[in-house]
Coordinates of C-alpha atoms and ligand atoms in Angstrom, one line a residue:
X66 CA 110.5 104.5 21.8
X67 CA 112.6 106.6 19.5
X68 CA 111.8 110.3 19.6
X69 CA 113.4 113.1 17.7
X70 CA 112.6 116.7 18.6
X71 CA 110.6 118.4 17.3
X72 CA 108.1 115.5 16.4
X73 CA 104.8 115.2 14.8
X74 CA 102.3 115.0 17.8
X75 CA 99.7 113.3 15.7
X76 CA 102.0 110.4 14.7
X77 CA 103.2 110.2 18.2
X78 CA 99.6 110.1 19.6
X79 CA 98.9 107.2 17.2
X80 CA 101.9 105.2 18.1
X81 CA 101.3 105.8 21.9
X82 CA 97.7 105.0 21.7
X83 CA 98.6 101.7 20.2
X84 CA 100.9 101.0 23.2
X85 CA 98.5 102.2 26.0
X86 CA 95.2 100.9 24.7
X87 CA 94.2 97.2 24.4
X88 CA 90.7 96.0 23.9
X89 CA 89.1 99.2 25.4
X90 CA 91.4 98.9 28.4
X91 CA 94.1 101.6 29.2
X92 CA 97.5 101.6 30.8
X93 CA 97.4 103.1 34.4
X94 CA 100.1 102.9 37.1
X95 CA 98.4 104.2 40.2
X96 CA 95.1 105.2 41.9
X97 CA 95.3 107.6 44.7
X98 CA 93.6 110.2 46.9
X99 CA 95.4 113.5 45.9
X100 CA 95.3 116.8 47.8
X101 CA 94.8 119.0 44.7
X102 CA 91.5 120.9 44.3
X103 CA 90.9 120.4 48.0
X104 CA 90.9 116.6 47.6
X105 CA 90.5 114.5 44.4
X106 CA 90.1 110.8 43.5
X107 CA 93.0 110.5 41.0
X108 CA 93.9 107.9 38.3
X109 CA 97.4 108.2 36.9
X110 CA 97.6 107.0 33.4
X111 CA 100.5 106.7 30.9
X112 CA 100.9 108.0 27.5
X113 CA 101.0 111.4 25.9
X114 CA 101.0 113.0 22.5
X115 CA 103.5 115.6 23.8
X116 CA 106.6 115.2 25.8
X117 CA 106.9 118.5 27.8
X118 CA 110.2 119.3 29.2
X119 CA 108.7 119.9 32.7
X120 CA 106.4 116.7 32.8
X121 CA 106.5 115.1 36.1
X122 CA 105.6 111.8 34.5
X123 CA 108.4 112.3 31.8
X124 CA 110.1 108.8 31.8
X125 CA 106.8 106.8 31.8
X126 CA 105.4 108.9 29.0
X127 CA 108.7 108.6 27.1
X128 CA 108.6 104.8 27.1
X129 CA 105.1 103.5 27.8
X130 CA 106.0 100.1 26.5
X131 CA 107.8 99.3 29.8
X132 CA 104.4 99.0 31.5
X133 CA 101.7 96.4 31.1
X134 CA 98.8 96.9 33.6
X135 CA 95.8 97.7 31.6
X136 CA 92.4 98.7 33.3
X137 CA 88.9 98.6 31.8
X138 CA 86.6 101.7 32.3
X139 CA 84.7 99.6 34.9
X140 CA 87.9 98.9 36.9
X141 CA 89.0 102.5 36.7
X142 CA 85.6 103.9 37.7
X143 CA 85.4 101.5 40.6
X144 CA 89.0 102.3 41.9
X145 CA 88.1 106.0 41.7
X146 CA 84.8 105.7 43.4
X147 CA 86.2 103.6 46.2
X148 CA 88.7 106.3 46.9
X149 CA 85.9 109.0 46.7
X150 CA 83.8 107.0 49.2
X151 CA 86.6 106.4 51.7
X152 CA 87.7 110.0 51.7
X153 CA 84.4 111.7 51.1
X154 CA 85.7 113.3 47.8
X155 CA 83.3 114.7 45.2
X156 CA 86.0 115.4 42.6
X157 CA 87.6 113.0 40.1
X158 CA 90.4 113.2 37.5
X159 CA 92.8 111.2 35.3
X160 CA 96.3 112.8 35.2
X161 CA 100.0 112.2 34.4
X162 CA 99.2 111.6 30.8
X163 CA 97.0 112.8 27.9
X164 CA 93.5 111.2 28.4
X165 CA 92.5 111.6 24.8
X166 CA 95.2 110.4 22.3
X167 CA 92.8 109.2 19.7
X168 CA 89.3 107.7 19.4
X169 CA 90.0 104.5 21.3
X170 CA 91.3 106.4 24.4
X171 CA 88.4 108.9 24.1
X172 CA 85.9 106.0 24.1
X173 CA 87.6 104.6 27.2
X174 CA 87.3 108.0 29.0
X175 CA 83.7 108.4 28.0
X176 CA 82.9 105.0 29.6
X177 CA 84.7 106.0 32.7
X178 CA 82.7 109.2 32.8
X179 CA 79.4 107.5 32.3
X180 CA 79.9 105.1 35.2
X181 CA 81.2 107.9 37.6
X182 CA 78.2 110.2 36.7
X183 CA 75.8 107.4 37.0
X184 CA 77.1 106.4 40.4
X185 CA 77.7 110.0 41.7
X186 CA 75.6 112.3 39.7
X187 CA 76.5 115.5 41.6
X188 CA 80.3 114.9 41.5
X189 CA 82.7 116.8 39.2
X190 CA 85.2 115.3 36.9
X191 CA 88.2 117.5 35.9
X192 CA 89.5 116.5 32.6
X193 CA 93.2 117.6 32.4
X194 CA 94.2 117.6 28.8
X195 CA 96.7 119.2 26.5
X196 CA 93.8 119.8 24.1
X197 CA 95.6 118.7 21.0
X198 CA 93.3 115.9 19.8
X199 CA 90.2 117.7 20.7
X200 CA 91.3 120.8 18.6
X201 CA 92.4 118.4 15.7
X202 CA 89.1 116.6 15.8
X203 CA 86.5 119.2 17.0
X204 CA 83.8 117.0 15.7
X205 CA 84.4 114.7 18.7
X206 CA 83.8 117.4 21.3
X207 CA 80.2 116.8 21.4
X208 CA 80.8 113.3 22.8
X209 CA 82.1 115.0 25.9
X210 CA 79.0 116.9 26.8
X211 CA 78.4 115.8 30.4
X212 CA 76.8 118.2 32.9
X213 CA 79.6 118.1 35.5
X214 CA 82.6 117.6 33.2
X215 CA 85.1 120.5 33.6
X216 CA 87.9 120.7 31.0
X217 CA 91.2 122.2 31.8
X218 CA 93.5 122.7 28.7
X219 CA 97.2 123.1 29.5
X220 CA 98.7 125.4 26.9
X221 CA 102.4 124.7 26.5
X222 CA 103.5 127.9 24.9
X223 CA 102.6 131.5 24.0
X224 CA 103.4 131.1 20.4
X225 CA 104.7 128.3 18.0
X226 CA 108.4 128.7 19.1
X227 CA 107.8 128.4 22.8
X228 CA 105.2 125.6 22.3
X229 CA 107.8 123.6 20.2
X230 CA 110.4 124.2 22.8
X231 CA 108.3 123.1 25.8
X232 CA 106.0 120.4 24.3
X233 CA 108.7 118.9 22.0
X234 CA 106.0 118.9 19.2
X235 CA 106.3 120.8 16.0
X236 CA 105.4 124.5 16.4
X237 CA 102.7 124.4 13.7
X238 CA 100.5 122.3 16.0
X239 CA 100.3 125.1 18.6
X240 CA 96.9 126.2 17.4
X241 CA 95.1 123.1 18.0
X242 CA 94.5 123.5 21.9
X243 CA 93.2 127.0 21.2
X244 CA 90.9 125.7 18.5
X245 CA 89.6 123.1 21.1
X246 CA 89.0 125.8 23.8
X247 CA 87.1 128.0 21.3
X248 CA 84.9 125.1 20.2
X249 CA 84.3 124.0 23.9
X250 CA 83.1 127.6 24.8
X251 CA 80.9 127.7 21.7
X252 CA 79.3 124.4 22.9
X253 CA 78.6 126.0 26.2
X254 CA 81.0 123.6 28.0
X255 CA 82.9 124.6 31.0
X256 CA 86.6 124.8 29.9
X257 CA 89.6 127.1 30.6
X258 CA 93.2 127.4 29.7
X259 CA 96.2 126.9 32.0
X260 CA 99.9 127.8 31.3
X261 CA 103.1 127.1 33.3
X262 CA 103.7 130.6 34.6
X263 CA 107.3 130.0 35.6
X264 CA 108.4 129.6 32.0
X265 CA 107.1 133.0 30.6
X266 CA 107.6 136.7 31.3
X267 CA 104.7 139.0 32.1
X268 CA 104.9 140.3 28.5
X269 CA 104.7 136.7 27.2
X270 CA 101.6 136.1 29.4
X271 CA 99.9 139.3 28.3
X272 CA 100.7 138.2 24.6
X273 CA 98.9 134.9 25.3
X274 CA 96.0 136.7 26.9
X275 CA 95.6 138.8 23.7
X276 CA 95.7 135.6 21.6
X277 CA 93.0 134.0 23.7
X278 CA 91.0 137.1 23.0
X279 CA 91.7 136.9 19.3
X280 CA 90.3 133.3 19.3
X281 CA 87.2 134.6 21.2
X282 CA 88.1 132.6 24.3
X283 CA 86.7 134.4 27.3
X284 CA 87.7 131.9 30.1
X285 CA 90.3 133.0 32.7
X286 CA 93.8 131.8 32.2
X287 CA 95.0 129.5 35.1
X288 CA 98.6 129.9 36.1
X289 CA 100.3 126.6 37.0
X290 CA 103.3 126.4 39.3
X291 CA 106.3 124.4 38.3
X292 CA 107.1 121.4 40.6
X293 CA 110.9 121.4 40.6
X294 CA 111.7 117.7 41.0
X295 CA 115.5 117.1 40.4
X296 CA 114.7 115.2 37.2
X297 CA 112.4 118.0 35.9
X298 CA 115.2 120.5 36.4
X299 CA 117.6 118.1 34.6
X300 CA 115.2 117.5 31.7
X301 CA 114.5 121.3 31.4
X302 CA 118.3 122.0 31.2
X303 CA 118.7 119.3 28.5
X304 CA 115.9 120.8 26.5
X305 CA 117.1 124.3 27.1
X306 CA 113.8 125.4 28.7
X307 CA 114.5 128.2 31.2
X308 CA 112.7 129.7 34.2
X309 CA 112.0 133.3 33.5
Ligands
SF4_1345 S1 100.9 117.3 28.1 FE1 100.9 116.8 30.3 S2 101.1 114.6 30.4 FE2 101.7 115.2 28.3 S3 104.0 115.4 28.4 FE3 103.1 117.5 28.7 S4 102.9 117.7 31.0 FE4 103.2 115.5 30.6

């Protein structure tokens, strides 16, 4: 898939969604028990509207067309529930990708959530998202009102320039994840921002804290830790993204 930096993330999301969604099914490459959050049933999907320099799923997200294993919401939920049953987990997530690229992938996600919460009503699903599409289409947020859905929005920068450098998407789109967070809080939903701490100075993190305040976002900022796989270090070098 040809990609020139910086790109329009909306155009990219549309193209990628066409590649990773087919008749309500989505492209996944793995289901696993992961140690994060104390143990979580995890589905690894493919396809993102961004292409972050530090993404651990960089090459799959760069070129999703190489993959062809599509799963229905029933298959995804059933795989996750089996893992949870075997490992006595109460937490679920989809990762490695952007779960919400557009309306088709959102509908797929909602079906997965419905089945999981029907089968395990007291479990928690952690939605890891870059927040872009939810900020662009805030009218869709109400579709995600589930009692035990927690939404973690990974912010890619502290301003337009750092967002563009890290996410690869044009800086003018920086605001959308913040708009999503604001709306989620206004709807009374559990949501919080996260940021890759290693890429920013203390002053830049303070600057982001102030910006979150200006948007009226009260949730605590989670600090992510960079996983320095050799290909991540190499990609960051190529994209001129530095550890600070
Ligand atoms: S938003 Fe997440 S999945 Fe998408 S490219 Fe960035 S790190 Fe990877």
